[in-house]
Coordinates of C-alpha atoms in Angstrom, one line a residue:
M914 CA 311.0 80.7 95.4
N915 CA 309.5 81.7 98.7
S916 CA 311.2 80.3 101.8
I917 CA 309.6 79.4 105.2
K918 CA 311.5 82.4 106.7
Q919 CA 309.3 84.7 104.6
Y920 CA 306.3 82.9 106.1
G921 CA 307.3 83.5 109.7
W922 CA 309.8 80.8 110.5
N923 CA 312.3 82.1 113.1
E924 CA 314.6 80.9 115.9
N925 CA 311.7 80.2 118.2
W926 CA 310.0 77.8 115.8
S927 CA 313.4 76.3 114.9
T928 CA 314.0 75.6 118.6
K929 CA 310.5 73.9 119.0
W930 CA 311.2 71.9 115.9
N931 CA 314.6 70.6 117.2
E932 CA 313.0 69.7 120.5
K933 CA 310.6 67.3 118.7
W934 CA 312.2 66.3 115.5
S935 CA 316.0 66.1 116.1
H936 CA 316.2 62.3 116.2
A937 CA 317.9 60.6 113.4
E938 CA 314.8 58.6 112.4
D939 CA 312.9 61.9 112.0
K940 CA 315.3 63.4 109.4
Q941 CA 312.9 62.5 106.7
F942 CA 310.5 65.3 107.9
I943 CA 310.8 68.9 106.8
P944 CA 308.9 71.9 108.3
G945 CA 306.1 73.7 106.4
R946 CA 303.4 76.2 107.1
I947 CA 299.8 75.6 106.1
V948 CA 299.0 78.5 103.7
G949 CA 295.7 77.2 102.4
D950 CA 292.9 75.2 104.1
F951 CA 290.6 73.5 101.6
G952 CA 288.9 71.0 103.8
S953 CA 290.4 67.5 103.1
K954 CA 293.6 68.9 101.7
Y955 CA 296.0 71.6 102.8
K956 CA 298.3 73.8 100.7
V957 CA 301.7 73.8 102.5
L958 CA 304.7 76.1 102.0
T959 CA 308.1 74.5 102.5
D960 CA 311.7 75.5 101.5
V961 CA 311.3 73.2 98.5
G962 CA 308.2 75.0 97.3
E963 CA 304.4 74.7 97.7
T964 CA 302.9 71.3 98.0
W965 CA 299.6 69.6 98.8
G966 CA 299.5 68.0 102.2
E967 CA 297.3 65.2 103.6
L968 CA 297.1 63.9 107.1
A969 CA 298.9 60.6 107.9
G970 CA 296.3 58.0 108.9
K971 CA 298.1 57.3 112.2
L972 CA 298.1 61.0 113.1
R973 CA 294.5 61.4 112.2
H974 CA 293.6 58.5 114.6
T975 CA 295.1 60.5 117.5
F976 CA 292.7 63.5 117.1
V977 CA 289.9 63.6 119.6
A978 CA 288.2 66.9 118.8
S979 CA 287.7 69.0 115.6
G980 CA 290.0 71.6 117.1
D981 CA 292.9 69.2 117.0
F982 CA 293.1 69.1 113.2
P983 CA 295.7 71.3 111.5
A984 CA 294.5 74.8 110.6
I985 CA 295.6 77.8 108.5
G986 CA 298.8 79.2 110.0
D987 CA 300.0 75.9 111.6
W988 CA 303.6 74.7 111.3
V989 CA 303.6 71.0 110.4
A990 CA 306.1 68.2 109.8
L991 CA 305.9 66.8 106.3
A992 CA 307.3 63.6 104.7
M993 CA 307.5 64.5 101.0
Q994 CA 306.2 62.0 98.4
D995 CA 306.7 61.5 94.7
G996 CA 309.6 63.9 94.3
G997 CA 307.9 66.7 96.3
E998 CA 304.5 66.7 94.4
H999 CA 302.7 66.1 97.7
G1000 CA 303.4 65.5 101.4
I1001 CA 302.1 63.6 104.3
I1002 CA 301.6 65.5 107.5
H1003 CA 302.9 63.7 110.6
G1004 CA 302.7 66.3 113.3
V1005 CA 301.8 69.9 114.2
L1006 CA 304.0 72.2 116.3
P1007 CA 302.3 73.6 119.4
R1008 CA 300.4 76.8 118.6
Q1009 CA 301.4 80.2 120.0
S1010 CA 297.9 81.6 119.5
V1011 CA 294.6 80.0 118.4
I1012 CA 291.6 82.0 117.1
S1013 CA 288.6 79.8 117.4
R1014 CA 284.8 79.9 117.7
K1015 CA 282.1 77.3 118.2
V1016 CA 280.7 75.9 115.0
A1017 CA 277.3 77.2 113.9
G1018 CA 274.3 75.3 115.1
N1019 CA 273.8 73.0 118.1
T1020 CA 277.0 70.9 117.6
Q1021 CA 279.5 71.3 120.4
D1022 CA 282.6 71.5 118.2
E1023 CA 285.5 74.0 118.0
Q1024 CA 286.3 75.6 114.7
I1025 CA 289.8 77.0 114.3
V1026 CA 289.7 80.3 112.3
A1027 CA 293.5 80.6 112.2
S1028 CA 296.6 79.8 114.3
N1029 CA 299.9 81.4 115.2
V1030 CA 298.6 84.9 114.5
D1031 CA 300.3 87.9 116.1
T1032 CA 297.7 90.5 115.3
L1033 CA 294.0 90.0 114.7
F1034 CA 292.3 92.7 112.6
L1035 CA 288.7 92.9 113.7
V1036 CA 287.0 94.4 110.6
S1037 CA 283.7 96.4 110.6
A1038 CA 282.4 98.6 107.8
L1039 CA 281.5 102.2 108.4
N1040 CA 278.1 101.9 106.8
D1041 CA 274.8 100.5 108.0
D1042 CA 276.7 97.3 109.0
F1043 CA 278.5 99.2 111.8
N1044 CA 277.6 97.5 115.1
V1045 CA 279.4 98.1 118.4
R1046 CA 277.6 95.3 120.3
R1047 CA 278.8 92.7 117.7
M1048 CA 282.4 94.0 117.9
E1049 CA 282.3 93.4 121.7
R1050 CA 281.8 89.7 120.9
Y1051 CA 284.7 89.7 118.4
L1052 CA 286.9 91.3 121.1
I1053 CA 286.2 88.4 123.5
M1054 CA 287.3 85.9 120.8
A1055 CA 290.4 88.0 120.1
W1056 CA 291.5 88.3 123.7
N1057 CA 291.0 84.6 124.2
S1058 CA 293.1 83.7 121.2
G1059 CA 296.4 85.1 122.5
A1060 CA 296.7 87.5 119.5
N1061 CA 296.7 91.3 119.8
P1062 CA 293.3 92.7 118.7
V1063 CA 293.2 95.8 116.4
I1064 CA 289.9 97.2 115.1
L1065 CA 289.7 98.3 111.5
L1066 CA 286.8 100.4 110.4
T1067 CA 286.7 100.0 106.6
K1068 CA 284.9 101.9 103.9
A1069 CA 285.6 105.3 105.6
D1070 CA 284.8 107.0 102.3
L1071 CA 281.2 106.0 102.8
C1072 CA 280.9 107.6 106.3
P1073 CA 280.5 111.4 106.7
D1074 CA 281.0 111.2 110.5
A1075 CA 283.8 108.7 110.8
D1076 CA 285.3 110.5 113.8
S1077 CA 282.2 110.0 115.9
K1078 CA 282.1 106.3 114.9
I1079 CA 285.8 105.9 115.9
A1080 CA 285.0 107.5 119.3
E1081 CA 282.0 105.2 119.8
M1082 CA 284.1 102.1 119.0
E1083 CA 287.0 103.3 121.2
S1084 CA 284.7 103.6 124.2
A1085 CA 283.5 100.0 123.7
A1086 CA 287.1 98.7 123.3
P1087 CA 289.2 99.9 126.2
G1088 CA 292.9 99.6 125.4
V1089 CA 292.4 98.5 121.8
S1090 CA 293.7 100.5 118.8
V1091 CA 291.0 101.6 116.4
H1092 CA 291.8 102.7 112.8
A1093 CA 289.5 104.0 110.1
V1094 CA 290.7 103.2 106.6
S1095 CA 289.5 103.4 103.0
A1096 CA 291.0 101.0 100.4
I1097 CA 289.1 102.8 97.6
Q1098 CA 290.8 106.1 98.4
D1099 CA 294.0 104.6 99.7
E1100 CA 293.8 106.2 103.1
G1101 CA 295.1 104.9 106.4
R1102 CA 297.6 102.2 105.2
E1103 CA 300.5 103.9 107.0
K1104 CA 298.7 103.4 110.3
L1105 CA 298.8 99.6 109.8
L1106 CA 302.5 99.4 109.0
P1107 CA 303.5 98.4 112.6
Y1108 CA 301.4 95.3 112.4
I1109 CA 302.4 94.0 108.9
G1110 CA 306.2 94.1 109.1
E1111 CA 308.5 91.3 108.3
G1112 CA 307.8 88.0 110.1
H1113 CA 304.5 89.2 111.6
T1114 CA 301.3 87.3 110.9
V1115 CA 298.0 89.1 110.9
A1116 CA 294.5 87.7 110.3
L1117 CA 291.3 89.5 109.3
T1118 CA 287.9 88.5 110.7
G1119 CA 284.5 90.1 110.7
S1120 CA 281.0 89.7 109.4
S1121 CA 280.3 88.8 105.8
G1122 CA 280.6 91.8 103.5
C1123 CA 282.6 94.0 105.9
G1124 CA 285.4 94.4 103.3
K1125 CA 288.0 91.9 104.3
S1126 CA 288.9 90.7 100.8
T1127 CA 289.2 94.3 99.6
M1128 CA 291.5 94.9 102.6
V1129 CA 293.7 91.9 101.6
N1130 CA 293.9 93.1 98.0
W1131 CA 294.7 96.7 99.2
L1132 CA 297.4 95.6 101.7
C1133 CA 299.0 93.2 99.2
G1134 CA 298.9 95.7 96.4
K1135 CA 297.3 93.3 93.9
N1136 CA 294.0 91.5 93.3
L1137 CA 294.3 88.2 95.1
Q1138 CA 290.8 87.9 96.4
I1139 CA 287.5 88.3 94.5
T1140 CA 285.3 91.2 95.7
Q1141 CA 281.7 92.2 95.1
D1142 CA 279.8 95.5 95.5
V1143 CA 277.6 96.0 98.5
R1144 CA 273.9 95.3 98.2
E1145 CA 271.6 98.3 98.0
G1146 CA 269.1 98.6 100.8
D1147 CA 271.1 97.1 103.7
S1148 CA 274.7 98.1 102.9
R1149 CA 275.9 94.5 103.3
G1150 CA 278.5 93.1 101.0
R1151 CA 278.1 89.8 99.3
H1152 CA 280.0 86.9 100.8
T1153 CA 283.0 86.1 98.5
T1154 CA 285.7 84.3 100.5
T1155 CA 284.9 80.6 100.8
H1156 CA 288.1 79.2 102.3
R1157 CA 291.1 80.3 104.4
E1158 CA 294.3 81.4 102.7
L1159 CA 297.5 83.0 103.7
F1160 CA 299.5 85.6 101.6
V1161 CA 302.8 87.4 101.9
L1162 CA 302.6 91.2 102.1
P1163 CA 305.0 93.5 100.3
D1164 CA 306.0 94.9 103.7
G1165 CA 307.2 91.4 104.7
G1166 CA 304.3 90.4 106.9
I1167 CA 301.9 87.5 106.4
I1168 CA 298.1 88.0 106.2
V1169 CA 295.3 85.5 106.5
D1170 CA 291.9 86.1 104.9
T1171 CA 289.0 84.1 106.3
P1172 CA 285.4 83.6 105.2
G1173 CA 282.9 86.1 106.7
M1174 CA 280.9 85.0 109.7
R1175 CA 277.1 85.1 109.6
E1176 CA 277.2 84.5 113.4
L1177 CA 279.8 84.3 116.1
Q1178 CA 279.3 81.8 118.8
L1179 CA 282.0 82.0 121.4
W1180 CA 284.0 78.8 122.1
E1181 CA 285.7 79.1 125.5
D1182 CA 286.6 82.0 127.8
E1183 CA 290.1 82.3 129.1
G1184 CA 289.8 85.8 130.5
G1185 CA 288.6 87.4 127.2
L1186 CA 285.3 88.5 128.7
D1187 CA 286.9 90.5 131.4
L1188 CA 289.4 92.0 129.0
A1189 CA 286.8 92.9 126.4
F1190 CA 284.7 94.5 129.2
S1191 CA 287.7 95.8 131.3
D1192 CA 285.8 99.0 132.2
I1193 CA 283.0 97.0 133.8
S1194 CA 285.5 94.6 135.5
G1195 CA 287.3 97.7 136.9
L1196 CA 284.0 99.1 138.3
A1197 CA 283.0 95.7 139.7
S1198 CA 286.1 95.7 141.9
K1199 CA 284.6 98.7 143.7
C1200 CA 281.2 97.1 144.4
R1201 CA 280.2 96.6 148.0
F1202 CA 279.7 92.9 147.6
S1203 CA 282.3 90.6 145.9
N1204 CA 279.6 88.5 144.3
C1205 CA 277.6 91.5 143.0
R1206 CA 275.6 90.6 139.9
H1207 CA 275.2 94.3 139.0
E1208 CA 271.4 94.1 138.8
R1209 CA 269.7 95.5 142.0
E1210 CA 272.3 95.2 144.7
E1211 CA 273.1 98.1 147.0
G1212 CA 276.5 99.6 146.7
C1213 CA 276.9 98.4 143.1
A1214 CA 279.6 100.6 141.4
V1215 CA 278.5 99.4 138.0
L1216 CA 274.9 100.5 138.4
E1217 CA 276.1 103.8 139.8
A1218 CA 278.2 104.3 136.7
V1219 CA 275.2 103.7 134.5
Q1220 CA 273.1 106.2 136.5
T1221 CA 275.8 108.9 136.2
G1222 CA 276.3 108.3 132.5
E1223 CA 279.9 107.0 132.9
L1224 CA 278.8 103.6 131.6
E1225 CA 276.4 103.0 128.7
E1226 CA 273.4 100.9 129.8
K1227 CA 273.4 99.0 126.5
R1228 CA 277.0 97.9 127.2
L1229 CA 276.0 96.6 130.6
F1230 CA 273.1 94.6 129.1
N1231 CA 275.4 93.1 126.5
Y1232 CA 277.9 92.2 129.2
R1233 CA 275.2 90.4 131.2
K1234 CA 273.9 88.6 128.1
T1235 CA 277.4 87.5 127.0
Q1236 CA 278.4 86.5 130.5
R1237 CA 275.4 84.1 130.6
E1238 CA 276.3 82.7 127.2
V1239 CA 279.9 82.2 128.1
L1240 CA 279.0 80.4 131.4
Y1241 CA 276.6 78.1 129.5
Q1242 CA 279.1 77.4 126.9
N1243 CA 281.9 76.7 129.4
N1244 CA 279.7 74.1 131.2
K1245 CA 279.0 72.5 127.8
E1246 CA 282.7 72.3 127.0
A1247 CA 283.6 70.9 130.4
K1248 CA 281.2 68.0 129.8
L1249 CA 282.6 67.5 126.3
K1250 CA 286.2 67.5 127.7
R1251 CA 285.4 64.9 130.4
K1252 CA 283.8 62.7 127.7
S1253 CA 286.8 63.2 125.4
T1254 CA 289.3 62.4 128.3
A1255 CA 287.5 59.2 129.0
S1256 CA 287.6 58.2 125.4
T1257 CA 291.3 59.1 125.1
K1258 CA 292.2 56.9 128.1
V1259 CA 290.4 53.9 126.5
S1260 CA 292.4 54.3 123.3
S1261 CA 295.7 55.6 124.8
S1262 CA 297.5 52.3 124.1
R1263 CA 296.9 52.7 120.4
T1264 CA 298.1 56.3 120.3
R1265 CA 301.3 56.0 122.3
G1266 CA 304.2 57.6 120.6
Y1267 CA 302.2 60.6 119.3
G1268 CA 302.1 62.5 122.6
W1269 CA 303.4 65.7 120.9
R1270 CA 300.0 66.4 119.3
K1271 CA 298.3 66.2 122.7
E1272 CA 300.2 69.3 123.9
L1273 CA 297.6 71.3 121.9
D1274 CA 295.1 70.5 124.6
E1275 CA 296.7 73.3 126.6
Y1276 CA 296.1 75.9 123.8

Protein backbone atom coordinates (compact mmCIF):
# COMPACT_ATOMS: atom_id res chain seq x y z
CA MET A 1 0.00 0.00 0.00
CA ASN A 2 1.29 3.44 -0.90
CA SER A 3 1.91 5.88 1.96
CA ILE A 4 1.62 9.65 1.98
CA LYS A 5 5.42 9.85 2.37
CA GLN A 6 5.74 8.30 -1.08
CA TYR A 7 3.54 11.14 -2.34
CA GLY A 8 5.68 13.92 -0.89
CA TRP A 9 4.64 14.16 2.77
CA ASN A 10 7.61 15.40 4.80
CA GLU A 11 8.50 17.26 8.01
CA ASN A 12 7.53 20.59 6.48
CA TRP A 13 4.01 19.41 5.71
CA SER A 14 3.79 17.65 9.08
CA THR A 15 4.65 20.90 10.83
CA LYS A 16 1.98 22.80 8.89
CA TRP A 17 -0.52 20.09 9.72
CA ASN A 18 0.21 20.23 13.46
CA GLU A 19 -0.12 24.00 13.46
CA LYS A 20 -3.69 23.69 12.20
CA TRP A 21 -4.98 20.30 13.28
CA SER A 22 -3.33 19.47 16.62
CA HIS A 23 -6.42 20.18 18.72
CA ALA A 24 -8.17 17.25 20.34
CA GLU A 25 -11.41 17.93 18.50
CA ASP A 26 -9.57 17.68 15.17
CA LYS A 27 -8.17 14.19 15.74
CA GLN A 28 -10.90 12.77 13.51
CA PHE A 29 -9.10 14.22 10.48
CA ILE A 30 -6.29 12.53 8.57
CA PRO A 31 -4.02 14.06 5.89
CA GLY A 32 -4.29 13.09 2.25
CA ARG A 33 -3.06 14.33 -1.12
CA ILE A 34 -5.33 14.89 -4.09
CA VAL A 35 -4.01 12.56 -6.79
CA GLY A 36 -6.95 12.84 -9.18
CA ASP A 37 -9.23 15.76 -10.03
CA PHE A 38 -12.43 14.62 -11.71
CA GLY A 39 -14.53 17.75 -11.29
CA SER A 40 -17.10 17.18 -8.55
CA LYS A 41 -15.06 14.44 -6.89
CA TYR A 42 -11.41 14.00 -5.98
CA LYS A 43 -9.29 10.89 -5.71
CA VAL A 44 -7.28 11.25 -2.48
CA LEU A 45 -4.31 9.18 -1.29
CA THR A 46 -4.06 8.63 2.48
CA ASP A 47 -2.12 6.27 4.73
CA VAL A 48 -5.18 4.02 4.80
CA GLY A 49 -5.37 3.82 1.02
CA GLU A 50 -7.01 5.64 -1.88
CA THR A 51 -10.46 7.08 -1.36
CA TRP A 52 -12.94 9.39 -3.05
CA GLY A 53 -13.25 12.78 -1.45
CA GLU A 54 -15.99 15.39 -1.52
CA LEU A 55 -16.05 18.89 -0.11
CA ALA A 56 -17.78 19.52 3.20
CA GLY A 57 -20.72 21.84 2.60
CA LYS A 58 -19.52 24.27 5.26
CA LEU A 59 -16.08 24.47 3.66
CA ARG A 60 -17.52 24.97 0.18
CA HIS A 61 -19.48 27.93 1.52
CA THR A 62 -16.22 29.71 2.48
CA PHE A 63 -14.86 29.67 -1.07
CA VAL A 64 -15.05 33.02 -2.82
CA ALA A 65 -13.28 32.35 -6.14
CA SER A 66 -12.74 29.32 -8.35
CA GLY A 67 -9.04 29.27 -7.43
CA ASP A 68 -9.97 28.58 -3.80
CA PHE A 69 -11.20 25.07 -4.58
CA PRO A 70 -8.85 22.11 -3.99
CA ALA A 71 -6.69 21.09 -6.93
CA ILE A 72 -4.43 18.25 -8.00
CA GLY A 73 -1.41 18.16 -5.67
CA ASP A 74 -3.14 19.77 -2.68
CA TRP A 75 -2.82 18.33 0.81
CA VAL A 76 -6.23 18.11 2.46
CA ALA A 77 -7.80 17.22 5.82
CA LEU A 78 -10.22 14.30 5.51
CA ALA A 79 -12.88 12.86 7.78
CA MET A 80 -13.32 9.25 6.68
CA GLN A 81 -16.83 7.87 6.20
CA ASP A 82 -18.32 4.37 5.88
CA GLY A 83 -15.20 2.55 6.98
CA GLY A 84 -12.89 4.48 4.66
CA GLU A 85 -14.88 4.06 1.45
CA HIS A 86 -15.02 7.83 1.01
CA GLY A 87 -13.99 10.98 2.85
CA ILE A 88 -15.19 14.51 3.46
CA ILE A 89 -12.66 17.29 2.83
CA HIS A 90 -12.67 19.84 5.66
CA GLY A 91 -9.59 21.90 4.83
CA VAL A 92 -6.63 22.46 2.52
CA LEU A 93 -3.07 23.13 3.67
CA PRO A 94 -1.58 26.42 2.36
CA ARG A 95 0.11 25.83 -0.98
CA GLN A 96 3.86 26.10 -1.57
CA SER A 97 3.41 26.72 -5.29
CA VAL A 98 0.39 27.30 -7.52
CA ILE A 99 0.39 26.83 -11.29
CA SER A 100 -2.60 28.68 -12.65
CA ARG A 101 -4.01 30.39 -15.69
CA LYS A 102 -7.10 32.35 -16.59
CA VAL A 103 -9.94 30.14 -17.77
CA ALA A 104 -10.63 30.24 -21.50
CA GLY A 105 -13.09 32.82 -22.77
CA ASN A 106 -14.17 36.12 -21.26
CA THR A 107 -14.86 34.82 -17.74
CA GLN A 108 -12.55 36.34 -15.11
CA ASP A 109 -11.80 33.16 -13.18
CA GLU A 110 -8.59 31.43 -12.17
CA GLN A 111 -8.00 27.82 -13.12
CA ILE A 112 -5.52 25.90 -10.98
CA VAL A 113 -3.44 23.56 -13.15
CA ALA A 114 -1.60 21.95 -10.22
CA SER A 115 -0.32 22.86 -6.78
CA ASN A 116 2.68 22.06 -4.58
CA VAL A 117 4.88 21.34 -7.60
CA ASP A 118 8.66 21.60 -7.28
CA THR A 119 9.53 21.48 -11.00
CA LEU A 120 7.33 22.39 -13.93
CA PHE A 121 8.24 20.66 -17.19
CA LEU A 122 7.25 22.97 -20.06
CA VAL A 123 6.81 20.59 -22.98
CA SER A 124 7.20 21.46 -26.66
CA ALA A 125 7.54 19.02 -29.54
CA LEU A 126 10.46 19.21 -31.98
CA ASN A 127 8.26 19.13 -35.05
CA ASP A 128 6.07 21.73 -36.76
CA ASP A 129 4.53 22.47 -33.35
CA PHE A 130 7.81 24.02 -32.13
CA ASN A 131 7.05 27.62 -31.11
CA VAL A 132 9.45 29.85 -29.17
CA ARG A 133 6.96 32.71 -28.74
CA ARG A 134 4.42 30.37 -27.14
CA MET A 135 7.07 29.03 -24.77
CA GLU A 136 7.75 32.58 -23.56
CA ARG A 137 4.15 32.69 -22.31
CA TYR A 138 4.49 29.36 -20.55
CA LEU A 139 7.63 30.62 -18.84
CA ILE A 140 5.72 33.58 -17.37
CA MET A 141 3.15 31.17 -15.94
CA ALA A 142 5.95 28.97 -14.56
CA TRP A 143 7.88 31.79 -12.89
CA ASN A 144 4.68 33.14 -11.34
CA SER A 145 3.84 29.73 -9.89
CA GLY A 146 6.83 29.41 -7.58
CA ALA A 147 7.91 26.16 -9.26
CA ASN A 148 11.23 25.73 -11.05
CA PRO A 149 10.71 25.77 -14.85
CA VAL A 150 12.49 23.25 -17.08
CA ILE A 151 11.89 23.06 -20.85
CA LEU A 152 11.50 19.62 -22.41
CA LEU A 153 11.76 19.38 -26.18
CA THR A 154 10.08 16.09 -27.02
CA LYS A 155 10.09 13.95 -30.16
CA ALA A 156 13.78 14.64 -30.79
CA ASP A 157 13.80 11.62 -33.12
CA LEU A 158 11.63 13.63 -35.55
CA CYS A 159 14.03 16.58 -35.71
CA PRO A 160 17.23 16.47 -37.82
CA ASP A 161 18.50 19.79 -36.40
CA ALA A 162 17.70 19.41 -32.70
CA ASP A 163 20.87 21.28 -31.65
CA SER A 164 19.81 24.47 -33.42
CA LYS A 165 16.33 24.22 -31.90
CA ILE A 166 17.84 23.81 -28.44
CA ALA A 167 20.02 26.87 -28.98
CA GLU A 168 17.02 28.88 -30.19
CA MET A 169 15.00 27.92 -27.13
CA GLU A 170 17.88 28.63 -24.75
CA SER A 171 18.24 32.15 -26.13
CA ALA A 172 14.55 32.76 -25.40
CA ALA A 173 14.72 31.28 -21.89
CA PRO A 174 17.64 32.84 -19.98
CA GLY A 175 18.65 30.77 -16.98
CA VAL A 176 16.25 27.90 -17.75
CA SER A 177 17.48 24.36 -18.42
CA VAL A 178 16.50 22.99 -21.84
CA HIS A 179 16.57 19.25 -22.58
CA ALA A 180 15.79 17.41 -25.83
CA VAL A 181 14.41 13.92 -25.28
CA SER A 182 12.93 11.07 -27.25
CA ALA A 183 10.62 8.61 -25.52
CA ILE A 184 10.45 6.45 -28.67
CA GLN A 185 14.23 6.00 -28.76
CA ASP A 186 14.63 6.15 -24.95
CA GLU A 187 17.05 9.06 -25.12
CA GLY A 188 17.61 11.81 -22.56
CA ARG A 189 16.01 10.28 -19.47
CA GLU A 190 19.23 10.50 -17.47
CA LYS A 191 19.15 14.29 -17.85
CA LEU A 192 15.85 14.40 -15.98
CA LEU A 193 16.88 12.32 -12.96
CA PRO A 194 17.73 15.38 -10.77
CA TYR A 195 14.10 16.52 -11.08
CA ILE A 196 12.28 13.24 -10.46
CA GLY A 197 13.98 11.93 -7.33
CA GLU A 198 12.26 10.80 -4.14
CA GLY A 199 9.82 13.29 -2.66
CA HIS A 200 9.96 15.71 -5.59
CA THR A 201 6.79 16.63 -7.46
CA VAL A 202 6.94 17.53 -11.14
CA ALA A 203 4.14 18.56 -13.47
CA LEU A 204 3.96 18.62 -17.24
CA THR A 205 2.19 21.31 -19.19
CA GLY A 206 2.14 22.34 -22.83
CA SER A 207 -0.07 22.56 -25.88
CA SER A 208 -2.30 19.70 -26.94
CA GLY A 209 -0.38 16.95 -28.72
CA CYS A 210 3.11 17.95 -27.59
CA GLY A 211 3.74 14.49 -26.12
CA LYS A 212 2.99 14.91 -22.40
CA SER A 213 1.14 11.61 -21.99
CA THR A 214 3.93 9.78 -23.83
CA MET A 215 6.39 11.43 -21.43
CA VAL A 216 4.40 10.24 -18.40
CA ASN A 217 4.36 6.67 -19.71
CA TRP A 218 8.08 6.81 -20.52
CA LEU A 219 9.13 8.24 -17.15
CA CYS A 220 6.86 5.84 -15.27
CA GLY A 221 8.06 2.86 -17.28
CA LYS A 222 4.52 1.67 -18.07
CA ASN A 223 1.47 2.70 -20.06
CA LEU A 224 -0.60 4.77 -17.65
CA GLN A 225 -1.96 7.32 -20.12
CA ILE A 226 -3.60 6.82 -23.51
CA THR A 227 -1.63 8.23 -26.43
CA GLN A 228 -2.42 8.80 -30.09
CA ASP A 229 -0.32 9.40 -33.19
CA VAL A 230 0.23 12.88 -34.56
CA ARG A 231 -1.95 14.12 -37.39
CA GLU A 232 -0.42 14.26 -40.79
CA GLY A 233 -0.28 17.73 -42.27
CA ASP A 234 0.26 19.83 -39.16
CA SER A 235 2.34 17.52 -36.93
CA ARG A 236 -0.10 18.09 -34.04
CA GLY A 237 -1.01 15.25 -31.76
CA ARG A 238 -4.58 14.47 -30.85
CA HIS A 239 -5.72 15.63 -27.42
CA THR A 240 -5.92 12.57 -25.15
CA THR A 241 -5.67 13.58 -21.47
CA THR A 242 -9.03 14.88 -20.23
CA HIS A 243 -8.38 15.23 -16.50
CA ARG A 244 -5.54 15.82 -14.05
CA GLU A 245 -3.89 12.87 -12.35
CA LEU A 246 -0.81 12.26 -10.22
CA PHE A 247 1.49 9.22 -10.44
CA VAL A 248 4.49 7.89 -8.49
CA LEU A 249 7.65 7.42 -10.56
CA PRO A 250 10.01 4.46 -10.18
CA ASP A 251 12.73 6.94 -9.19
CA GLY A 252 10.64 8.02 -6.17
CA GLY A 253 9.31 11.29 -7.54
CA ILE A 254 5.70 12.25 -8.23
CA ILE A 255 4.49 13.40 -11.65
CA VAL A 256 1.31 15.26 -12.64
CA ASP A 257 -0.11 15.00 -16.15
CA THR A 258 -2.56 17.71 -17.20
CA PRO A 259 -4.83 18.19 -20.21
CA GLY A 260 -3.21 20.01 -23.13
CA MET A 261 -3.92 23.71 -23.53
CA ARG A 262 -5.50 25.03 -26.70
CA GLU A 263 -4.68 28.51 -25.44
CA LEU A 264 -2.84 29.98 -22.47
CA GLN A 265 -4.34 33.11 -20.97
CA LEU A 266 -2.15 34.40 -18.17
CA TRP A 267 -3.77 34.88 -14.77
CA GLU A 268 -1.72 37.27 -12.65
CA ASP A 269 1.86 38.48 -12.79
CA GLU A 270 4.04 38.27 -9.69
CA GLY A 271 7.33 39.06 -11.39
CA GLY A 272 7.09 36.27 -13.96
CA LEU A 273 7.16 38.67 -16.92
CA ASP A 274 10.48 40.18 -15.87
CA LEU A 275 11.96 36.75 -15.16
CA ALA A 276 10.81 35.28 -18.46
CA PHE A 277 12.25 38.29 -20.28
CA SER A 278 15.20 38.84 -17.94
CA ASP A 279 17.45 39.80 -20.86
CA ILE A 280 15.13 42.68 -21.76
CA SER A 281 14.75 43.67 -18.10
CA GLY A 282 18.53 43.78 -17.79
CA LEU A 283 18.87 45.95 -20.87
CA ALA A 284 16.06 48.23 -19.69
CA SER A 285 18.05 49.10 -16.57
CA LYS A 286 20.59 50.78 -18.87
CA CYS A 287 18.04 52.98 -20.67
CA ARG A 288 18.48 56.73 -20.33
CA PHE A 289 14.96 57.16 -18.98
CA SER A 290 13.56 55.03 -16.14
CA ASN A 291 10.09 55.02 -17.71
CA CYS A 292 11.36 54.07 -21.17
CA ARG A 293 8.78 52.09 -23.17
CA HIS A 294 11.40 50.80 -25.64
CA GLU A 295 9.59 52.17 -28.67
CA ARG A 296 11.16 55.40 -30.00
CA GLU A 297 12.93 56.93 -27.00
CA GLU A 298 16.47 58.24 -27.30
CA GLY A 299 19.05 56.41 -25.28
CA CYS A 300 17.00 53.18 -25.21
CA ALA A 301 19.38 50.28 -24.54
CA VAL A 302 16.75 47.76 -25.62
CA LEU A 303 16.30 49.28 -29.08
CA GLU A 304 20.05 49.56 -29.43
CA ALA A 305 20.37 45.83 -28.68
CA VAL A 306 17.85 45.11 -31.44
CA GLN A 307 19.83 47.23 -33.92
CA THR A 308 23.09 45.47 -33.09
CA GLY A 309 21.52 42.02 -33.28
CA GLU A 310 22.02 41.30 -29.58
CA LEU A 311 18.24 41.07 -29.10
CA GLU A 312 15.81 39.49 -31.54
CA GLU A 313 13.18 41.97 -32.70
CA LYS A 314 10.42 39.35 -32.56
CA ARG A 315 11.22 38.77 -28.90
CA LEU A 316 10.82 42.48 -28.15
CA PHE A 317 7.49 42.54 -30.00
CA ASN A 318 6.25 39.58 -27.98
CA TYR A 319 7.43 41.26 -24.77
CA ARG A 320 5.45 44.41 -25.56
CA LYS A 321 2.36 42.42 -26.48
CA THR A 322 2.52 40.27 -23.37
CA GLN A 323 3.23 43.27 -21.15
CA ARG A 324 0.03 44.95 -22.38
CA GLU A 325 -1.93 41.74 -21.83
CA VAL A 326 -0.58 41.31 -18.30
CA LEU A 327 -1.36 44.93 -17.40
CA TYR A 328 -4.91 44.55 -18.71
CA GLN A 329 -5.40 41.27 -16.85
CA ASN A 330 -3.97 42.67 -13.60
CA ASN A 331 -6.45 45.56 -13.74
CA LYS A 332 -9.29 43.09 -14.29
CA GLU A 333 -8.13 40.94 -11.38
CA ALA A 334 -7.81 43.95 -9.08
CA LYS A 335 -11.45 44.86 -9.73
CA LEU A 336 -12.49 41.23 -9.17
CA LYS A 337 -10.59 41.05 -5.85
CA ARG A 338 -12.17 44.28 -4.61
CA LYS A 339 -15.59 42.84 -5.43
CA SER A 340 -14.74 39.53 -3.73
CA THR A 341 -13.40 41.33 -0.64
CA ALA A 342 -16.62 43.28 -0.30
CA SER A 343 -18.63 40.07 -0.65
CA THR A 344 -16.45 38.31 1.95
CA LYS A 345 -16.94 41.08 4.50
CA VAL A 346 -20.71 40.79 4.17
CA SER A 347 -20.65 37.04 4.80
CA SER A 348 -17.74 36.93 7.28
CA SER A 349 -20.02 36.19 10.25
CA ARG A 350 -21.14 32.98 8.55
CA THR A 351 -17.61 31.80 7.74
CA ARG A 352 -15.92 32.54 11.08
CA GLY A 353 -13.94 29.55 12.24
CA TYR A 354 -12.67 28.64 8.76
CA GLY A 355 -9.96 31.27 8.49
CA TRP A 356 -7.30 28.73 7.59
CA ARG A 357 -8.57 28.45 4.04
CA LYS A 358 -8.37 32.23 3.61
CA GLU A 359 -4.58 32.03 3.90
CA LEU A 360 -4.61 30.87 0.28
CA ASP A 361 -5.42 34.43 -0.75
CA GLU A 362 -1.70 35.07 -0.32
CA TYR A 363 -0.69 32.36 -2.80
